[in-house]
Short mmCIF file of C-alpha atoms and ligand atoms in Angstrom, two decimals:
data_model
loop_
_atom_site.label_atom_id
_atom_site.label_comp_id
_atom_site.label_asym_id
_atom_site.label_seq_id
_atom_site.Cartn_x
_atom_site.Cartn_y
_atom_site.Cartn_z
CA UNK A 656 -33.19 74.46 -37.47
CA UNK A 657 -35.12 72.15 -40.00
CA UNK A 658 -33.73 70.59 -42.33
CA UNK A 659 -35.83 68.68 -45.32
CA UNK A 660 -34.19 65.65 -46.47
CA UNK A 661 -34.81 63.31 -49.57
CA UNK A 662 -33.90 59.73 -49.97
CA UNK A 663 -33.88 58.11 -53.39
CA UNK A 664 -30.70 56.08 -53.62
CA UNK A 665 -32.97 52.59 -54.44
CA UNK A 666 -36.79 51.46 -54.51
CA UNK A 667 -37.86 54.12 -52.34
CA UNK A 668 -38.74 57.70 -52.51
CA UNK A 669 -38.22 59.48 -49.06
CA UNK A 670 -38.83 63.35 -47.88
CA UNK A 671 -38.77 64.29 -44.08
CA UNK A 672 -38.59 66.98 -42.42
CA UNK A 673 -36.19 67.08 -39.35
CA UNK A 674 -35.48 69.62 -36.33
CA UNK A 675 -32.10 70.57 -34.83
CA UNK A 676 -30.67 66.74 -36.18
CA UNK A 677 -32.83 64.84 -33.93
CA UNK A 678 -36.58 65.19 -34.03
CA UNK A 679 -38.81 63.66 -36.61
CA UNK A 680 -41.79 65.99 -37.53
CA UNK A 681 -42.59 64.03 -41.07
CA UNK A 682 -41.21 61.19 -42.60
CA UNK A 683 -42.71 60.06 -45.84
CA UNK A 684 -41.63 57.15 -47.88
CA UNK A 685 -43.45 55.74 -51.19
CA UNK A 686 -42.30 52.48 -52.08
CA UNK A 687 -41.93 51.10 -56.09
CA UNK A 688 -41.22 47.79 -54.46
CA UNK A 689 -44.68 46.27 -56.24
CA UNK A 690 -43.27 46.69 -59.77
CA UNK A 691 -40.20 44.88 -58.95
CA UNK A 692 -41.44 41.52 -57.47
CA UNK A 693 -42.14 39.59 -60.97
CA UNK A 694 -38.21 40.58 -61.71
CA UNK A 695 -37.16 39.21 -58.06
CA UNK A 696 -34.87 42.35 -57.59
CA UNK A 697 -34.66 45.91 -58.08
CA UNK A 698 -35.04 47.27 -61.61
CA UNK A 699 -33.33 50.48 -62.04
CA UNK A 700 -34.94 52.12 -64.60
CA UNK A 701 -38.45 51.13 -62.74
CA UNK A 702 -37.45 52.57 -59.99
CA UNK A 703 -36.28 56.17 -61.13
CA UNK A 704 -39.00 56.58 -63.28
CA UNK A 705 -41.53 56.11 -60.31
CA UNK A 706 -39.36 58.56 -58.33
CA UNK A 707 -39.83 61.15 -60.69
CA UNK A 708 -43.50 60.25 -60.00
CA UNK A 709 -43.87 60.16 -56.59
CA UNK A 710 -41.39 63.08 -55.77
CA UNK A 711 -43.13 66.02 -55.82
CA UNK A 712 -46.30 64.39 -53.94
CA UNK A 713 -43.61 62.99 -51.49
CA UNK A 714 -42.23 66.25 -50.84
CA UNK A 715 -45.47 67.67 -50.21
CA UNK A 716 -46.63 65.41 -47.67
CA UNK A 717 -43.76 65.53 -45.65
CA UNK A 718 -43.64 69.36 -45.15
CA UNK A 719 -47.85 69.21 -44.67
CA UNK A 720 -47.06 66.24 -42.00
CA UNK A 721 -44.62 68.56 -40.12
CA UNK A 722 -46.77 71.73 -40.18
CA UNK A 723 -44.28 73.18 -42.14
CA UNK A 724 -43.66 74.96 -45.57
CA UNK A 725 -40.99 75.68 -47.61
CA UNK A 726 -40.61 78.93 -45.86
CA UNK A 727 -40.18 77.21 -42.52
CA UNK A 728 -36.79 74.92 -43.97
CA UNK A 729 -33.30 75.70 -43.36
CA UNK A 730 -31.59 73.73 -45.27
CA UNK A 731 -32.09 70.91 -47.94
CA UNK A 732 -30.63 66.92 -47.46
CA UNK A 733 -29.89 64.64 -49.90
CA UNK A 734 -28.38 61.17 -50.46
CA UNK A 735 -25.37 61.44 -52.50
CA UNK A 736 -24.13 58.01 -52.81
CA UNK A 737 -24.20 55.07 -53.00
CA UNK A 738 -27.09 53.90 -54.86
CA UNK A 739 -28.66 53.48 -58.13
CA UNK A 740 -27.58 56.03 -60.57
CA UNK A 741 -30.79 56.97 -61.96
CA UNK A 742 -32.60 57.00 -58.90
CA UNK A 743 -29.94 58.66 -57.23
CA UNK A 744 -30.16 61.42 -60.09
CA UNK A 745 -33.85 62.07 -59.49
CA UNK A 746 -33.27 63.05 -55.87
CA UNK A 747 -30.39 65.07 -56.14
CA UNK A 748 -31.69 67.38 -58.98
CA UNK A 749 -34.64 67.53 -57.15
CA UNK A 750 -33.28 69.15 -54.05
CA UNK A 751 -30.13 71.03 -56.01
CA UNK A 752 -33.36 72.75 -57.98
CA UNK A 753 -35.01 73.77 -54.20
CA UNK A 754 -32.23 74.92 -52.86
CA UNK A 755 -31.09 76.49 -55.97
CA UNK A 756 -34.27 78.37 -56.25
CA UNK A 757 -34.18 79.48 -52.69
CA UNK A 758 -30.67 80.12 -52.08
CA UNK A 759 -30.40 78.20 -48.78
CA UNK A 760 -28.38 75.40 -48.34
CA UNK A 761 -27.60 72.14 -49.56
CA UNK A 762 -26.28 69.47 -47.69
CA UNK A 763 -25.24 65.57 -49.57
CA UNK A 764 -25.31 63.26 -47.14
CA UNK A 765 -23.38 59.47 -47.52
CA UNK A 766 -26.53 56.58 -47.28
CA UNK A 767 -24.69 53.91 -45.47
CA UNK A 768 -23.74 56.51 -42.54
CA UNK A 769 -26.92 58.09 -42.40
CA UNK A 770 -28.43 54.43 -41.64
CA UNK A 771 -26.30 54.21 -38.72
CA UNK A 772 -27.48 57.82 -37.96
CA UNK A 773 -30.90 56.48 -37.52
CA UNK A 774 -30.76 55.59 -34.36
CA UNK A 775 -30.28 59.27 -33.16
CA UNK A 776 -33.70 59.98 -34.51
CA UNK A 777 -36.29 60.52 -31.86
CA UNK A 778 -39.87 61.62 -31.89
CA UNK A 779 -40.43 65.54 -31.10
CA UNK A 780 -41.71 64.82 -27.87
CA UNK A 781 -39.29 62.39 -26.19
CA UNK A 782 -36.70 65.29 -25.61
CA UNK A 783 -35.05 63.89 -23.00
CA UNK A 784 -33.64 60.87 -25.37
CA UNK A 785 -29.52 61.25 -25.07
CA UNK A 786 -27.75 60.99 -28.35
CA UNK A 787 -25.49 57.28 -28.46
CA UNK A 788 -22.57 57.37 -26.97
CA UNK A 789 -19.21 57.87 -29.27
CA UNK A 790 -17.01 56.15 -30.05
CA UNK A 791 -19.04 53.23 -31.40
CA UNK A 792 -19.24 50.34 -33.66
CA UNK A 793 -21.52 50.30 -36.58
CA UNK A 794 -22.67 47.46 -38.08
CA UNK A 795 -24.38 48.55 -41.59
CA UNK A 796 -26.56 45.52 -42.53
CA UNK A 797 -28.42 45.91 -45.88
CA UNK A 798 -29.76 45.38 -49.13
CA UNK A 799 -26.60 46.54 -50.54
CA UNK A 800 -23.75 46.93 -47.92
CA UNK A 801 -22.75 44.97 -44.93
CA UNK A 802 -19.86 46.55 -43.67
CA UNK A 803 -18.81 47.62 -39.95
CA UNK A 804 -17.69 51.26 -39.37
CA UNK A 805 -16.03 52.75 -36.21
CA UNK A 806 -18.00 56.03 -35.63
CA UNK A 807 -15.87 58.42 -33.95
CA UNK A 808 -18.03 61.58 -34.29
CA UNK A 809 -20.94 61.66 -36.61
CA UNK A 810 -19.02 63.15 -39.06
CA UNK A 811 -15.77 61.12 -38.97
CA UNK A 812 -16.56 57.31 -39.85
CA UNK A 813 -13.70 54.79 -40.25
CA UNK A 814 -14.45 51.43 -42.21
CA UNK A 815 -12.86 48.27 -40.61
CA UNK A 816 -14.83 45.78 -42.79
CA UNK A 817 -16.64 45.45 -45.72
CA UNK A 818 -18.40 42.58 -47.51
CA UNK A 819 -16.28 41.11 -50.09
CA UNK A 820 -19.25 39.23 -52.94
CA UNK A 821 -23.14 39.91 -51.39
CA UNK A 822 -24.44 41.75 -49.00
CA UNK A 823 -26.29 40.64 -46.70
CA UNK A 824 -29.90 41.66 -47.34
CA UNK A 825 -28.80 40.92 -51.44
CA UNK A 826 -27.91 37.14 -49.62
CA UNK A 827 -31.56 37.00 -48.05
CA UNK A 828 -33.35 38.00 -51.35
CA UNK A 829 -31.05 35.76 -53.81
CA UNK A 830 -31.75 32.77 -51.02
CA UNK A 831 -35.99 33.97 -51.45
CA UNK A 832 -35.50 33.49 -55.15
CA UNK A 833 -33.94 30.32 -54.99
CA UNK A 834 -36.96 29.06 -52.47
CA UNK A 835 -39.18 31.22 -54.95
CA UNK A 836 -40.20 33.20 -52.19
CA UNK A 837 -40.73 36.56 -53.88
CA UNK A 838 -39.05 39.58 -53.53
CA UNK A 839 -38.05 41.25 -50.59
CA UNK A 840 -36.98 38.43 -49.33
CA UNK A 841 -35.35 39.35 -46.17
CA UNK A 842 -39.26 39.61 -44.19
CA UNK A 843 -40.76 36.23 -45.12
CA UNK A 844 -37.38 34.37 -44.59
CA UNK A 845 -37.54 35.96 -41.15
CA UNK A 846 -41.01 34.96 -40.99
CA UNK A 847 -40.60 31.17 -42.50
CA UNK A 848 -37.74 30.55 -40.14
CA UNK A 849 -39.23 31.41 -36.87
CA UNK A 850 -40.92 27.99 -37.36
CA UNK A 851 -37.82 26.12 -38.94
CA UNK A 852 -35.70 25.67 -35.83
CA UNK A 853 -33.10 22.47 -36.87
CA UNK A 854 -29.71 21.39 -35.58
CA UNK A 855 -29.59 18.56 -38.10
CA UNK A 856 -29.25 21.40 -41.44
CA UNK A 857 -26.21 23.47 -41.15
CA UNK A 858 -25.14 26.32 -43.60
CA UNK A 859 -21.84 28.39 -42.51
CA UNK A 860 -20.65 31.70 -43.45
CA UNK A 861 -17.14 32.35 -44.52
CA UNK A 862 -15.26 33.19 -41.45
CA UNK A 863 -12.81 35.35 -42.87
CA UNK A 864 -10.11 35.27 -39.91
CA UNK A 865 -8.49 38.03 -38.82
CA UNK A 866 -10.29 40.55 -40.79
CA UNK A 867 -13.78 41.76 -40.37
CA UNK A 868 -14.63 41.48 -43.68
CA UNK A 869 -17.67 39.18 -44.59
CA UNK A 870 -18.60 37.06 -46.97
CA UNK A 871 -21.93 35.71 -48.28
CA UNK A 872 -22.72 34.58 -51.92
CA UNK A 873 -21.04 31.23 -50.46
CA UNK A 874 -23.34 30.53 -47.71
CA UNK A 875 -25.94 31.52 -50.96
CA UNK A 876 -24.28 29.16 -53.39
CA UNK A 877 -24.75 25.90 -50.56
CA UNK A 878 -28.38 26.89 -50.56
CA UNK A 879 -28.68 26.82 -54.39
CA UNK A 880 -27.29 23.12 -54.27
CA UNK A 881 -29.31 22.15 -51.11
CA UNK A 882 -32.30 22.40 -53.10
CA UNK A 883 -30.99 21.16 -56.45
CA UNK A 884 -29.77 17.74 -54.11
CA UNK A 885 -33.44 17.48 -52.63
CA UNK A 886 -35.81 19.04 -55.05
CA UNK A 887 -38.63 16.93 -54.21
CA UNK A 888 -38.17 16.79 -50.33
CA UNK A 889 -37.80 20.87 -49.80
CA UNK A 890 -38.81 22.35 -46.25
CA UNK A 891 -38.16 25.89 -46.96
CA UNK A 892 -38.71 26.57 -42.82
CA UNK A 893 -35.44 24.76 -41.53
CA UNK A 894 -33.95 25.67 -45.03
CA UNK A 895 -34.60 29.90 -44.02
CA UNK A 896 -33.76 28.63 -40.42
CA UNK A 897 -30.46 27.43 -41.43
CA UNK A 898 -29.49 30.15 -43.85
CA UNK A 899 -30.78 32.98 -41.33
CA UNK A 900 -28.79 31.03 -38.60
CA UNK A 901 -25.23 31.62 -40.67
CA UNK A 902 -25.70 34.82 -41.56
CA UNK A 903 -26.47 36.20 -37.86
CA UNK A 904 -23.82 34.46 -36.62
CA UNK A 905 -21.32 35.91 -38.43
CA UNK A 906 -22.75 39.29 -38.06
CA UNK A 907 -22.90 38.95 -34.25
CA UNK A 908 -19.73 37.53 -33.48
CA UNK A 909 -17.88 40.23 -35.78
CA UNK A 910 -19.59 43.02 -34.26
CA UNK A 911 -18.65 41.93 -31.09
CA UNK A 912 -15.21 41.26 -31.92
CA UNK A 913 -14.42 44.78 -33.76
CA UNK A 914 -16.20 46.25 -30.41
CA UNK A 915 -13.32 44.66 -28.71
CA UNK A 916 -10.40 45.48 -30.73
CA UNK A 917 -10.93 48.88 -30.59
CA UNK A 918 -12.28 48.73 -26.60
CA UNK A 919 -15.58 50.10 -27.38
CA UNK A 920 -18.56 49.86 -25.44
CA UNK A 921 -21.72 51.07 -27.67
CA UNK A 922 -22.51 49.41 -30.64
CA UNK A 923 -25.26 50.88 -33.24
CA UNK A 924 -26.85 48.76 -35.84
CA UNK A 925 -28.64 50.23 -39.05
CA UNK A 926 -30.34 48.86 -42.45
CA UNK A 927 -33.15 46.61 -43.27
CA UNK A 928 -31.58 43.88 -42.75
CA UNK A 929 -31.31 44.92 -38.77
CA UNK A 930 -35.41 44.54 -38.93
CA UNK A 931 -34.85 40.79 -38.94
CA UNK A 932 -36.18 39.06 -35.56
CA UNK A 933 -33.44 36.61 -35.16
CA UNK A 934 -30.56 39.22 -35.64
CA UNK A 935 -31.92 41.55 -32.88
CA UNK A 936 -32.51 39.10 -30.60
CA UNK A 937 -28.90 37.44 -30.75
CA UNK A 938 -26.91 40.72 -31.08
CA UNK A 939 -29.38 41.65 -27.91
CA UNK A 940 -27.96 38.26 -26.11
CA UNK A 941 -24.72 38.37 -27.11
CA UNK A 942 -24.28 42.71 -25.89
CA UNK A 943 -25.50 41.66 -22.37
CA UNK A 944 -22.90 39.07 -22.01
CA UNK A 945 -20.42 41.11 -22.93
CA UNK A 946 -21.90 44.46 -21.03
CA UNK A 947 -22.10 46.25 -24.81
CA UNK A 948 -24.78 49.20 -25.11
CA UNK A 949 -26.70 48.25 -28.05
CA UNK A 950 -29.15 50.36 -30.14
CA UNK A 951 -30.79 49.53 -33.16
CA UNK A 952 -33.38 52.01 -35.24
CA UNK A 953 -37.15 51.32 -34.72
CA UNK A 954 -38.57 49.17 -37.57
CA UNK A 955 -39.28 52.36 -39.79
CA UNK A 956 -35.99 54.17 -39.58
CA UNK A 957 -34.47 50.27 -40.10
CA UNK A 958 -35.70 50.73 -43.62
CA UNK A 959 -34.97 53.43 -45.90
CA UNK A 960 -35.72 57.08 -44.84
CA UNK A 961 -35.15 60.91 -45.46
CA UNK A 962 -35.04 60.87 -41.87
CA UNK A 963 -31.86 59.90 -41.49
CA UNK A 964 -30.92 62.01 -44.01
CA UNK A 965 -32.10 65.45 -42.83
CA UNK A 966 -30.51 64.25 -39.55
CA UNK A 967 -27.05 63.80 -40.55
CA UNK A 968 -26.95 66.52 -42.76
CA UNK A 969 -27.45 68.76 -39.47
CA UNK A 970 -24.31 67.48 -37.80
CA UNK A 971 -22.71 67.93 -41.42
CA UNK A 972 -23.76 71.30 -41.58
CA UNK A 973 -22.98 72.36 -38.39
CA UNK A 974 -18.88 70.73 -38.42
CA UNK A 975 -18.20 72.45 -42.38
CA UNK A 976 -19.21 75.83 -42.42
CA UNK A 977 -18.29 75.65 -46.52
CA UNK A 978 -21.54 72.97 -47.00
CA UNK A 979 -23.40 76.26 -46.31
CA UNK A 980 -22.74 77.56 -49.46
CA UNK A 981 -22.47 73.90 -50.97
CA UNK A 982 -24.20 72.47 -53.93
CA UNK A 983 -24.06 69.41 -55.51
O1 KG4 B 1375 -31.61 49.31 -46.12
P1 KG4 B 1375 -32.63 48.80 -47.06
O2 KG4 B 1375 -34.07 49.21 -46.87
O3 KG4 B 1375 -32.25 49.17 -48.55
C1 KG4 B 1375 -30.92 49.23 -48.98
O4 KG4 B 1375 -30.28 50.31 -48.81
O5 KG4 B 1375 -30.46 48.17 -49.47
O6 KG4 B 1375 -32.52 47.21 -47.03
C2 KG4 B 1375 -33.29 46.37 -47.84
C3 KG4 B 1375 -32.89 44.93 -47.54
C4 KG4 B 1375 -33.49 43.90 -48.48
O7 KG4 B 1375 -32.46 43.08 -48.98
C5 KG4 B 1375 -34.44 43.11 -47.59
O8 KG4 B 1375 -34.58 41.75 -47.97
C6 KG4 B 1375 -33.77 43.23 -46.24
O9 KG4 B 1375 -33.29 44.57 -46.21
N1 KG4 B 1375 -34.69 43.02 -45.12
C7 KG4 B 1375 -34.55 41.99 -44.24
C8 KG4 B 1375 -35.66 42.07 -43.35
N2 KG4 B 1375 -36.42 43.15 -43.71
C9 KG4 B 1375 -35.81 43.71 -44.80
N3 KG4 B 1375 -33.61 41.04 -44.13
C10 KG4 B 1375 -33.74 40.13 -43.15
N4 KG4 B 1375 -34.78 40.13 -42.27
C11 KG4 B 1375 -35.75 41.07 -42.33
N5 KG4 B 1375 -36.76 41.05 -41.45
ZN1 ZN B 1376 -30.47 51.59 -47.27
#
């Protein structure tokens, strides 16, 4: 079965074409993220109006990329929520029109999950790839969310935690503004700190006890004063070092904890913010210790994709027989 998914919940404008839930044979993503860096964030109505540009093109290159035409699709994929209204809008009436005019399914599929989702995805000819093991932990690191899921089936998803001010990715490009590092600025603090390495500057997360809910804008806010304290005497490496530093740690040692309260042994990471060097290679460290399967997306399915749309939407499809005959 293929299904064609879209993705337009923020900057990004995603088609893909997936088969049977699991194997990639397009994924096409054009990016607005150009006309947003004077603004040093995401500017909605920028980025819907370039979706309605890029959409159609979009489209088309993902179904020439698979080999495929309309005639060859299944089913249609779309992110429902969350996002950015507007952008969100362009997407769905997008795909509601396709499927509309060709009476085949529609499927809406939830963002966050199908980031965790990504790590299912597989190229067509590594077949022999076996899906994660469930149950697992989810850690959902991005832009917009940072929250930590128990998966139980890809269809059943059960939130233990949730960030309660930023998220974390929203911490990494509020911390680039303050350094005036441009936007996105999860990448280049990545980059800067690889060569910022300090025990003697220390930023900490709110720990949060007993709950696996995070908290960032704090960890932010000691940044912003930082700087104002030393504005002529700023070294923005061991400042990113520091400020990565806190934020991984947290993220590590909840995801390992919520693994152990609920005796789980496979833990799946997903988002753009689980592209960042230092987070992979600690949650890596800490999984081995404590004998944890860990799987996190490939650098392009970290990002925003249809692929993990279309994906989803299979298992979706397959567990409701009613989001057959489904619109949105
Ligand atoms: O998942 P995503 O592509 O979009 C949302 O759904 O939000 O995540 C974008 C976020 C941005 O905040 C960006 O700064 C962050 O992911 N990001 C990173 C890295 N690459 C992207 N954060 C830390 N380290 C990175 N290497
Ligand atoms: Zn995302």
């Amino acid at each position: 079965m293929n299904i064609l998914g879209i993705e337009t919940s923020c900057d990004e404008t995603g088609a893909a074409v997936v088969k049977d839930g699991r194997s990639v044979l397009s994924n096409t993503v054009a990016t607005s993220v150009s006309d947003h860096v004077a603004y040093g964030g995401v500017i909605p109505e920028i980025a819907s109006r370039k979706q309605l540009e890029f959409i159609h093109s979009v489209v088309q290159q993902a179904l020439r990329e698979a080999k495929t035409s309309l005639d060859d699709i299944d089913a249609f994929a779309v992110t429902r929520h969350p996002g950015l209204l507007g952008s969100l809008l362009v997407g769905l009436s997008f795909t509601n029109a396709l499927s509309f005019a060709l009476q085949k399914p529609l499927i809406d599929v939830d963002h966050i999950q199908a980031h965790l989702y990504a790590n299912c995805l597989k190229k067509p000819e590594s077949s022999r790839q076996p899906m994660p093991e469930l149950p697992a932990i989810g850690l959902i690191v991005s832009g917009g969310h940072t929250s930590l899921y128990k998966i139980k089936t890809w269809t059943s998803f059960k939130l233990l935690g949730q960030t309660r001010d930023d998220a974390a990715g929203e911490a990494f490009d509020k911390v680039a503004r303050i350094l005036e590092l441009g936007y996105p600025g999860g990448p280049v603090i990545d980059r800067l700190a690889q060569q910022g390495e300090t025990k003697t500057l220390k930023f900490t997360a709110a720990k949060l006890e007993d709950s696996f809910d995070f908290s960032f804008s704090g960890t932010k806010t000691a940044v912003l004063y930082h700087t104002q304290r030393h504005p002529n005497d700023l070294d923005k490496h061991k400042i990113a070092y520091a400020f990565q530093k806190s934020v991984v740690d947290i993220l590590v040692q909840k995801s390992i904890q919520a693994c152990a309260s609920q005796k789980i042994r496979t833990l799946l990471i997903g988002g753009g913010v689980a592209a960042n060097s230092s987070l992979r290679a600690e949650l890596a460290k800490a999984c081995q210790t404590y004998k944890i399967k860990l799987l996190i997306p490939p650098m392009s399915y970290c990002m925003d994709n249809a692929a993990m749309i279309a994906g989803l939407a299979y298992h979706a499809l397959h567990s409701n027989p009613r989001q057959r005959t489904r619109s949105c």
